[in-house]
PDB file of C-alpha atoms and ligand atoms in Angstrom:
ATOM      1  CA  MET A   1     -21.228   9.129   1.706  1.00  0.00           C
ATOM      2  CA  LYS A   2     -19.560   8.077  -1.485  1.00  0.00           C
ATOM      3  CA  LYS A   3     -18.384   4.516  -1.979  1.00  0.00           C
ATOM      4  CA  ILE A   4     -14.395   4.724  -2.766  1.00  0.00           C
ATOM      5  CA  ASN A   5     -11.515   2.240  -3.296  1.00  0.00           C
ATOM      6  CA  LEU A   6      -8.507   4.265  -4.761  1.00  0.00           C
ATOM      7  CA  HIS A   7      -5.955   1.103  -4.105  1.00  0.00           C
ATOM      8  CA  THR A   8      -6.537  -1.671  -6.602  1.00  0.00           C
ATOM      9  CA  HIS A   9      -4.562  -3.367  -8.971  1.00  0.00           C
ATOM     10  CA  THR A  10      -4.874  -5.665 -12.090  1.00  0.00           C
ATOM     11  CA  THR A  11      -3.421  -8.074 -14.721  1.00  0.00           C
ATOM     12  CA  PHE A  12      -1.169  -5.260 -16.056  1.00  0.00           C
ATOM     13  CA  CYS A  13       0.946  -5.638 -12.845  1.00  0.00           C
ATOM     14  CA  ASP A  14       0.141  -8.481 -10.260  1.00  0.00           C
ATOM     15  CA  GLY A  15      -3.747  -8.134  -9.995  1.00  0.00           C
ATOM     16  CA  LYS A  16      -6.155 -11.174 -11.383  1.00  0.00           C
ATOM     17  CA  ASN A  17      -8.500  -9.384 -12.845  1.00  0.00           C
ATOM     18  CA  THR A  18      -8.596  -7.092 -16.079  1.00  0.00           C
ATOM     19  CA  PRO A  19      -8.980  -3.423 -15.720  1.00  0.00           C
ATOM     20  CA  GLU A  20     -12.704  -3.606 -17.127  1.00  0.00           C
ATOM     21  CA  GLU A  21     -13.461  -6.543 -14.741  1.00  0.00           C
ATOM     22  CA  MET A  22     -12.465  -4.301 -12.028  1.00  0.00           C
ATOM     23  CA  VAL A  23     -14.807  -1.359 -13.587  1.00  0.00           C
ATOM     24  CA  LEU A  24     -17.304  -3.787 -13.803  1.00  0.00           C
ATOM     25  CA  GLY A  25     -17.253  -5.311 -10.053  1.00  0.00           C
ATOM     26  CA  ALA A  26     -16.957  -1.971  -8.591  1.00  0.00           C
ATOM     27  CA  ILE A  27     -20.302  -0.901 -10.341  1.00  0.00           C
ATOM     28  CA  GLU A  28     -22.019  -3.904  -9.102  1.00  0.00           C
ATOM     29  CA  LYS A  29     -20.750  -3.325  -5.857  1.00  0.00           C
ATOM     30  CA  GLY A  30     -22.109   0.020  -6.021  1.00  0.00           C
ATOM     31  CA  PHE A  31     -18.788   1.939  -5.915  1.00  0.00           C
ATOM     32  CA  ASP A  32     -18.846   5.809  -7.097  1.00  0.00           C
ATOM     33  CA  VAL A  33     -15.217   6.056  -7.271  1.00  0.00           C
ATOM     34  CA  LEU A  34     -12.703   3.779  -8.560  1.00  0.00           C
ATOM     35  CA  GLY A  35      -8.957   4.275  -8.403  1.00  0.00           C
ATOM     36  CA  PHE A  36      -6.537   2.322 -10.083  1.00  0.00           C
ATOM     37  CA  SER A  37      -3.096   2.422  -8.565  1.00  0.00           C
ATOM     38  CA  VAL A  38      -0.977   0.195 -10.597  1.00  0.00           C
ATOM     39  CA  HIS A  39       2.598  -0.920  -9.256  1.00  0.00           C
ATOM     40  CA  ALA A  40       5.106   1.534 -10.733  1.00  0.00           C
ATOM     41  CA  PRO A  41       8.131   0.248 -12.860  1.00  0.00           C
ATOM     42  CA  MET A  42      10.799  -0.491 -10.589  1.00  0.00           C
ATOM     43  CA  GLN A  43      14.494  -1.402 -10.367  1.00  0.00           C
ATOM     44  CA  PRO A  44      15.180  -4.243  -9.955  1.00  0.00           C
ATOM     45  CA  LYS A  45      12.793  -5.908 -12.338  1.00  0.00           C
ATOM     46  CA  ASN A  46      10.230  -7.933 -10.252  1.00  0.00           C
ATOM     47  CA  ASP A  47       7.141  -9.978 -11.218  1.00  0.00           C
ATOM     48  CA  TRP A  48       4.888  -7.494  -9.572  1.00  0.00           C
ATOM     49  CA  ALA A  49       5.273  -4.516 -10.852  1.00  0.00           C
ATOM     50  CA  LEU A  50       4.449  -2.928 -14.394  1.00  0.00           C
ATOM     51  CA  PRO A  51       6.667  -3.506 -16.995  1.00  0.00           C
ATOM     52  CA  VAL A  52       7.969  -0.179 -18.179  1.00  0.00           C
ATOM     53  CA  GLU A  53       7.408  -1.477 -21.952  1.00  0.00           C
ATOM     54  CA  ASN A  54       3.654  -1.892 -21.125  1.00  0.00           C
ATOM     55  CA  LEU A  55       2.975   1.595 -19.478  1.00  0.00           C
ATOM     56  CA  PRO A  56       1.770   3.137 -22.685  1.00  0.00           C
ATOM     57  CA  ALA A  57      -0.818   0.273 -23.205  1.00  0.00           C
ATOM     58  CA  TYR A  58      -1.833   0.568 -19.753  1.00  0.00           C
ATOM     59  CA  ARG A  59      -2.549   4.315 -19.850  1.00  0.00           C
ATOM     60  CA  ALA A  60      -4.648   4.227 -23.041  1.00  0.00           C
ATOM     61  CA  GLU A  61      -6.606   1.264 -21.038  1.00  0.00           C
ATOM     62  CA  ILE A  62      -7.409   3.475 -18.337  1.00  0.00           C
ATOM     63  CA  ARG A  63      -8.458   6.272 -20.332  1.00  0.00           C
ATOM     64  CA  ARG A  64     -10.490   4.332 -22.682  1.00  0.00           C
ATOM     65  CA  LEU A  65     -12.313   2.844 -19.451  1.00  0.00           C
ATOM     66  CA  GLN A  66     -12.900   6.243 -18.167  1.00  0.00           C
ATOM     67  CA  LYS A  67     -14.626   7.457 -21.283  1.00  0.00           C
ATOM     68  CA  LYS A  68     -16.706   4.398 -21.786  1.00  0.00           C
ATOM     69  CA  TYR A  69     -18.049   4.189 -18.177  1.00  0.00           C
ATOM     70  CA  ALA A  70     -18.460   8.317 -17.886  1.00  0.00           C
ATOM     71  CA  GLY A  71     -21.772   8.621 -16.142  1.00  0.00           C
ATOM     72  CA  ARG A  72     -21.770   5.198 -14.281  1.00  0.00           C
ATOM     73  CA  ILE A  73     -18.570   5.294 -12.077  1.00  0.00           C
ATOM     74  CA  GLU A  74     -15.533   7.886 -11.803  1.00  0.00           C
ATOM     75  CA  ILE A  75     -12.807   6.361 -12.676  1.00  0.00           C
ATOM     76  CA  ARG A  76      -9.489   7.690 -11.238  1.00  0.00           C
ATOM     77  CA  ASP A  77      -5.801   7.138 -12.798  1.00  0.00           C
ATOM     78  CA  GLY A  78      -3.580   6.665  -9.731  1.00  0.00           C
ATOM     79  CA  ILE A  79      -0.187   5.032  -9.380  1.00  0.00           C
ATOM     80  CA  GLU A  80       1.418   3.017  -6.619  1.00  0.00           C
ATOM     81  CA  LEU A  81       5.056   4.628  -6.343  1.00  0.00           C
ATOM     82  CA  ASP A  82       7.328   2.401  -4.845  1.00  0.00           C
ATOM     83  CA  ARG A  83      10.692   4.007  -3.159  1.00  0.00           C
ATOM     84  CA  ASP A  84      12.549   2.224  -6.099  1.00  0.00           C
ATOM     85  CA  TYR A  85      10.095   3.238  -9.031  1.00  0.00           C
ATOM     86  CA  VAL A  86      11.596   4.061 -12.553  1.00  0.00           C
ATOM     87  CA  ASP A  87      10.717   5.597 -15.769  1.00  0.00           C
ATOM     88  CA  VAL A  88       7.380   7.093 -14.724  1.00  0.00           C
ATOM     89  CA  ASP A  89       6.115  10.589 -13.914  1.00  0.00           C
ATOM     90  CA  PRO A  90       4.229  10.325 -10.554  1.00  0.00           C
ATOM     91  CA  ARG A  91       2.782  14.005 -11.506  1.00  0.00           C
ATOM     92  CA  SER A  92       1.144  12.427 -14.464  1.00  0.00           C
ATOM     93  CA  PHE A  93      -1.329  10.593 -12.444  1.00  0.00           C
ATOM     94  CA  ASP A  94      -4.596  11.762 -10.797  1.00  0.00           C
ATOM     95  CA  TYR A  95      -2.788  10.718  -7.219  1.00  0.00           C
ATOM     96  CA  ALA A  96       0.159   8.652  -6.336  1.00  0.00           C
ATOM     97  CA  ILE A  97       0.492   6.183  -3.480  1.00  0.00           C
ATOM     98  CA  GLY A  98       3.850   6.264  -1.752  1.00  0.00           C
ATOM     99  CA  ALA A  99       5.120   2.740  -0.629  1.00  0.00           C
ATOM    100  CA  VAL A 100       8.147   0.873   0.322  1.00  0.00           C
ATOM    101  CA  HIS A 101       8.140  -2.861  -0.741  1.00  0.00           C
ATOM    102  CA  GLN A 102      11.674  -3.739  -0.297  1.00  0.00           C
ATOM    103  CA  LEU A 103      14.691  -3.111   1.573  1.00  0.00           C
ATOM    104  CA  ASN A 104      17.777  -2.330   0.113  1.00  0.00           C
ATOM    105  CA  CYS A 105      20.726  -4.008   1.991  1.00  0.00           C
ATOM    106  CA  GLY A 106      23.700  -2.862  -0.101  1.00  0.00           C
ATOM    107  CA  GLY A 107      22.466  -3.707  -3.069  1.00  0.00           C
ATOM    108  CA  ARG A 108      20.701  -6.878  -2.369  1.00  0.00           C
ATOM    109  CA  PHE A 109      17.126  -6.489  -2.340  1.00  0.00           C
ATOM    110  CA  TYR A 110      14.283  -8.032  -0.159  1.00  0.00           C
ATOM    111  CA  ASP A 111      10.905  -7.784  -0.389  1.00  0.00           C
ATOM    112  CA  VAL A 112       9.194  -7.175   2.956  1.00  0.00           C
ATOM    113  CA  ASP A 113       5.784  -8.604   1.798  1.00  0.00           C
ATOM    114  CA  TYR A 114       6.697 -11.897  -0.329  1.00  0.00           C
ATOM    115  CA  THR A 115       6.738 -14.570   2.117  1.00  0.00           C
ATOM    116  CA  PRO A 116       7.419 -14.547   5.563  1.00  0.00           C
ATOM    117  CA  GLU A 117      10.753 -17.121   5.023  1.00  0.00           C
ATOM    118  CA  LEU A 118      12.190 -14.196   2.874  1.00  0.00           C
ATOM    119  CA  LEU A 119      11.694 -11.608   5.525  1.00  0.00           C
ATOM    120  CA  GLN A 120      12.987 -13.708   8.477  1.00  0.00           C
ATOM    121  CA  SER A 121      16.004 -14.641   6.245  1.00  0.00           C
ATOM    122  CA  CYS A 122      16.691 -10.925   5.361  1.00  0.00           C
ATOM    123  CA  CYS A 123      16.620 -10.284   9.018  1.00  0.00           C
ATOM    124  CA  GLU A 124      19.173 -13.128   9.826  1.00  0.00           C
ATOM    125  CA  LYS A 125      21.520 -12.433   7.052  1.00  0.00           C
ATOM    126  CA  GLU A 126      21.511  -8.448   7.002  1.00  0.00           C
ATOM    127  CA  PHE A 127      20.136  -7.560  10.717  1.00  0.00           C
ATOM    128  CA  GLY A 128      22.104  -9.972  12.856  1.00  0.00           C
ATOM    129  CA  GLY A 129      18.555 -11.654  13.317  1.00  0.00           C
ATOM    130  CA  ASP A 130      17.628  -7.945  15.465  1.00  0.00           C
ATOM    131  CA  PHE A 131      14.090  -7.170  14.048  1.00  0.00           C
ATOM    132  CA  LEU A 132      14.108  -3.776  15.654  1.00  0.00           C
ATOM    133  CA  LYS A 133      17.098  -3.036  13.054  1.00  0.00           C
ATOM    134  CA  LEU A 134      15.058  -4.310  10.219  1.00  0.00           C
ATOM    135  CA  ALA A 135      12.195  -2.318  11.257  1.00  0.00           C
ATOM    136  CA  GLU A 136      14.040   1.116  11.756  1.00  0.00           C
ATOM    137  CA  GLN A 137      15.487   0.849   8.334  1.00  0.00           C
ATOM    138  CA  TYR A 138      12.300  -0.194   7.124  1.00  0.00           C
ATOM    139  CA  TYR A 139      10.536   3.041   8.626  1.00  0.00           C
ATOM    140  CA  SER A 140      13.172   5.485   7.960  1.00  0.00           C
ATOM    141  CA  THR A 141      13.107   4.239   4.172  1.00  0.00           C
ATOM    142  CA  LEU A 142       9.398   4.926   3.897  1.00  0.00           C
ATOM    143  CA  SER A 143       9.671   8.191   5.946  1.00  0.00           C
ATOM    144  CA  ASP A 144      12.352   9.676   3.780  1.00  0.00           C
ATOM    145  CA  PHE A 145      10.554   8.779   0.570  1.00  0.00           C
ATOM    146  CA  ILE A 146       7.343  10.118   1.715  1.00  0.00           C
ATOM    147  CA  LEU A 147       9.118  13.170   2.626  1.00  0.00           C
ATOM    148  CA  ALA A 148      10.603  13.515  -0.809  1.00  0.00           C
ATOM    149  CA  ALA A 149       8.247  12.334  -3.320  1.00  0.00           C
ATOM    150  CA  PRO A 150       5.155  13.929  -4.966  1.00  0.00           C
ATOM    151  CA  VAL A 151       2.796  11.327  -3.154  1.00  0.00           C
ATOM    152  CA  GLN A 152      -0.501  12.346  -1.424  1.00  0.00           C
ATOM    153  CA  ILE A 153      -1.126   9.106   0.360  1.00  0.00           C
ATOM    154  CA  VAL A 154       0.900   6.798   2.431  1.00  0.00           C
ATOM    155  CA  ALA A 155       0.428   2.935   1.872  1.00  0.00           C
ATOM    156  CA  HIS A 156       0.002   0.127   4.118  1.00  0.00           C
ATOM    157  CA  PHE A 157       2.450   2.158   6.762  1.00  0.00           C
ATOM    158  CA  ASP A 158       3.302  -1.081   8.811  1.00  0.00           C
ATOM    159  CA  LEU A 159       3.752  -3.432   5.724  1.00  0.00           C
ATOM    160  CA  ILE A 160       6.563  -5.517   7.654  1.00  0.00           C
ATOM    161  CA  GLU A 161       3.695  -6.551  10.129  1.00  0.00           C
ATOM    162  CA  LYS A 162       1.900  -8.862   7.262  1.00  0.00           C
ATOM    163  CA  PHE A 163       3.241 -12.032   8.093  1.00  0.00           C
ATOM    164  CA  ASN A 164       3.399 -11.196  11.865  1.00  0.00           C
ATOM    165  CA  ALA A 165      -0.291 -11.294  13.363  1.00  0.00           C
ATOM    166  CA  GLN A 166       0.836 -13.842  15.425  1.00  0.00           C
ATOM    167  CA  ASN A 167       4.107 -11.893  16.857  1.00  0.00           C
ATOM    168  CA  ASP A 168       5.884 -14.949  14.996  1.00  0.00           C
ATOM    169  CA  LEU A 169       8.870 -12.870  13.563  1.00  0.00           C
ATOM    170  CA  PHE A 170       8.857  -9.907  16.239  1.00  0.00           C
ATOM    171  CA  ASP A 171       6.982  -8.674  19.219  1.00  0.00           C
ATOM    172  CA  SER A 172       4.819  -5.553  18.020  1.00  0.00           C
ATOM    173  CA  ASP A 173       3.392  -4.992  21.404  1.00  0.00           C
ATOM    174  CA  ASP A 174       7.244  -4.158  22.138  1.00  0.00           C
ATOM    175  CA  PRO A 175       7.251  -0.753  23.525  1.00  0.00           C
ATOM    176  CA  ALA A 176      10.637   0.025  21.640  1.00  0.00           C
ATOM    177  CA  TYR A 177       9.120  -1.265  18.054  1.00  0.00           C
ATOM    178  CA  GLN A 178       5.850   0.739  18.894  1.00  0.00           C
ATOM    179  CA  SER A 179       7.767   3.988  19.819  1.00  0.00           C
ATOM    180  CA  LEU A 180      10.022   3.675  16.678  1.00  0.00           C
ATOM    181  CA  ALA A 181       7.275   3.195  14.521  1.00  0.00           C
ATOM    182  CA  LEU A 182       5.056   6.134  15.809  1.00  0.00           C
ATOM    183  CA  ARG A 183       8.709   8.280  15.601  1.00  0.00           C
ATOM    184  CA  HIS A 184       8.366   7.991  11.875  1.00  0.00           C
ATOM    185  CA  MET A 185       4.681   8.446  11.699  1.00  0.00           C
ATOM    186  CA  ASP A 186       5.031  11.591  13.661  1.00  0.00           C
ATOM    187  CA  ARG A 187       8.193  12.535  11.322  1.00  0.00           C
ATOM    188  CA  ILE A 188       5.489  12.251   8.165  1.00  0.00           C
ATOM    189  CA  LEU A 189       2.724  14.329   9.725  1.00  0.00           C
ATOM    190  CA  ASP A 190       5.093  17.044  10.919  1.00  0.00           C
ATOM    191  CA  ALA A 191       6.391  17.139   7.637  1.00  0.00           C
ATOM    192  CA  LYS A 192       3.073  16.926   5.527  1.00  0.00           C
ATOM    193  CA  PRO A 193       0.344  17.376   7.870  1.00  0.00           C
ATOM    194  CA  ASP A 194      -2.260  17.297   4.946  1.00  0.00           C
ATOM    195  CA  ILE A 195      -1.116  13.854   3.650  1.00  0.00           C
ATOM    196  CA  THR A 196      -3.601  10.840   3.667  1.00  0.00           C
ATOM    197  CA  PHE A 197      -3.016   7.401   5.680  1.00  0.00           C
ATOM    198  CA  GLU A 198      -4.742   4.870   3.996  1.00  0.00           C
ATOM    199  CA  VAL A 199      -6.285   2.006   6.077  1.00  0.00           C
ATOM    200  CA  ASN A 200      -5.443  -1.019   4.086  1.00  0.00           C
ATOM    201  CA  THR A 201      -7.751  -4.043   4.191  1.00  0.00           C
ATOM    202  CA  GLY A 202      -5.316  -5.601   1.809  1.00  0.00           C
ATOM    203  CA  ALA A 203      -3.665  -8.461   4.286  1.00  0.00           C
ATOM    204  CA  MET A 204      -7.118  -9.043   5.760  1.00  0.00           C
ATOM    205  CA  PHE A 205      -8.070 -10.611   2.522  1.00  0.00           C
ATOM    206  CA  ARG A 206      -5.067 -12.055   1.643  1.00  0.00           C
ATOM    207  CA  VAL A 207      -3.321 -13.560   4.590  1.00  0.00           C
ATOM    208  CA  GLY A 208      -6.768 -13.343   7.157  1.00  0.00           C
ATOM    209  CA  ASN A 209      -4.870 -10.692   9.426  1.00  0.00           C
ATOM    210  CA  PRO A 210      -7.445  -9.481  12.126  1.00  0.00           C
ATOM    211  CA  HIS A 211      -6.825  -5.875  11.337  1.00  0.00           C
ATOM    212  CA  PRO A 212      -6.035  -3.356   8.562  1.00  0.00           C
ATOM    213  CA  TYR A 213      -2.522  -1.842   8.256  1.00  0.00           C
ATOM    214  CA  PRO A 214      -1.758   0.347  10.119  1.00  0.00           C
ATOM    215  CA  ALA A 215      -2.268  -1.591  13.183  1.00  0.00           C
ATOM    216  CA  PRO A 216      -4.493  -0.233  15.919  1.00  0.00           C
ATOM    217  CA  PHE A 217      -1.960   1.263  18.094  1.00  0.00           C
ATOM    218  CA  LEU A 218      -0.968   3.404  14.884  1.00  0.00           C
ATOM    219  CA  LEU A 219      -4.440   4.107  14.015  1.00  0.00           C
ATOM    220  CA  ARG A 220      -5.193   5.602  17.233  1.00  0.00           C
ATOM    221  CA  HIS A 221      -2.053   7.533  16.982  1.00  0.00           C
ATOM    222  CA  LEU A 222      -3.552   9.066  13.532  1.00  0.00           C
ATOM    223  CA  LYS A 223      -6.942   9.725  14.924  1.00  0.00           C
ATOM    224  CA  ALA A 224      -5.277  11.557  18.244  1.00  0.00           C
ATOM    225  CA  ARG A 225      -3.227  13.815  15.585  1.00  0.00           C
ATOM    226  CA  GLY A 226      -6.291  14.380  13.184  1.00  0.00           C
ATOM    227  CA  ALA A 227      -4.499  12.523  10.402  1.00  0.00           C
ATOM    228  CA  ASN A 228      -6.672  12.068   7.040  1.00  0.00           C
ATOM    229  CA  LEU A 229      -7.567   8.575   6.606  1.00  0.00           C
ATOM    230  CA  ILE A 230      -9.239   6.580   3.611  1.00  0.00           C
ATOM    231  CA  ILE A 231     -10.259   3.174   3.684  1.00  0.00           C
ATOM    232  CA  THR A 232      -8.915   0.918   0.630  1.00  0.00           C
ATOM    233  CA  SER A 233      -8.240  -2.679  -0.094  1.00  0.00           C
ATOM    234  CA  ASP A 234      -5.437  -2.999  -2.099  1.00  0.00           C
ATOM    235  CA  ALA A 235      -7.417  -5.216  -4.113  1.00  0.00           C
ATOM    236  CA  HIS A 236      -5.837  -7.390  -6.612  1.00  0.00           C
ATOM    237  CA  CYS A 237      -9.357  -9.156  -7.700  1.00  0.00           C
ATOM    238  CA  VAL A 238     -12.697  -8.120  -8.122  1.00  0.00           C
ATOM    239  CA  GLU A 239     -13.913 -10.098  -4.809  1.00  0.00           C
ATOM    240  CA  ALA A 240     -11.500  -7.918  -2.639  1.00  0.00           C
ATOM    241  CA  LEU A 241     -13.058  -4.364  -3.799  1.00  0.00           C
ATOM    242  CA  ASP A 242     -14.713  -3.760  -0.609  1.00  0.00           C
ATOM    243  CA  PHE A 243     -13.338  -6.579   1.582  1.00  0.00           C
ATOM    244  CA  ALA A 244     -13.629  -5.490   5.361  1.00  0.00           C
ATOM    245  CA  PHE A 245     -14.682  -1.740   4.451  1.00  0.00           C
ATOM    246  CA  ASP A 246     -17.720  -2.087   6.963  1.00  0.00           C
ATOM    247  CA  GLN A 247     -15.592  -4.140   9.832  1.00  0.00           C
ATOM    248  CA  VAL A 248     -12.808  -1.546   9.397  1.00  0.00           C
ATOM    249  CA  GLY A 249     -15.194   1.512   9.400  1.00  0.00           C
ATOM    250  CA  LYS A 250     -16.675   0.358  12.750  1.00  0.00           C
ATOM    251  CA  LEU A 251     -13.025   0.201  13.953  1.00  0.00           C
ATOM    252  CA  LEU A 252     -12.271   3.559  13.358  1.00  0.00           C
ATOM    253  CA  LYS A 253     -15.113   4.643  15.009  1.00  0.00           C
ATOM    254  CA  GLU A 254     -14.734   2.650  18.019  1.00  0.00           C
ATOM    255  CA  LEU A 255     -10.804   3.447  18.628  1.00  0.00           C
TER     256      LEU A 255
HETATM  257 ZN1   ZN B   1       1.796  -2.172  -1.847  1.00  0.00          ZN
HETATM  258 ZN1   ZN B   2      -1.165  -2.392  -3.755  1.00  0.00          ZN
END
């Protein structure tokens, strides 16, 4: 089986390593395929997406690396497309990973994966402290976007769980929360049965979460529906390139 990671970031957005360092790291770790998935330029501007003025240099660098390392590793030119992307044509990339990282609450934007404090204050200010209402907005925004956008992969489906491994923010075992998340997962699969869900180890590396996105109850549902799955690490540095791939591969077999 080929060793593949299609979800990686570099210094062109919020990663710590250059694209070439990531390629060399992937070769050393025995990868057959490395896909770059830069955060598409977004509005409003933030400190983690690609600034649009750097897009030409980014694309030239990926093309240069594809040529330079041809025969040693297959480099794919992907993109992580947030719902609020601007100034880029996703169809000009090899593939697009669709994501929602921020909630738009009447023109006030809140990143859901920045800090637990920010997510909590968003919940209090915009949803009267009702996390289920926040979750409904997050999942409906995500499923609307995936249905409408030219994306082949669904990114970190339950990203709002990033800071909730201990159920500090909300009770992720609550049947009301689980049925809400499952409803939007079904909505996506009913409309786009061929889409791929990533099983993303990013928060296992970055904040020590015990399981990937999506959570096990969602993974079980994906398996029951026969959905396409791909393990990714959402790597922002070389060390994260294949983080927990073995562990998550085993989890997927056992579920
Ligand atoms: Zn993301
Ligand atoms: Zn990412």
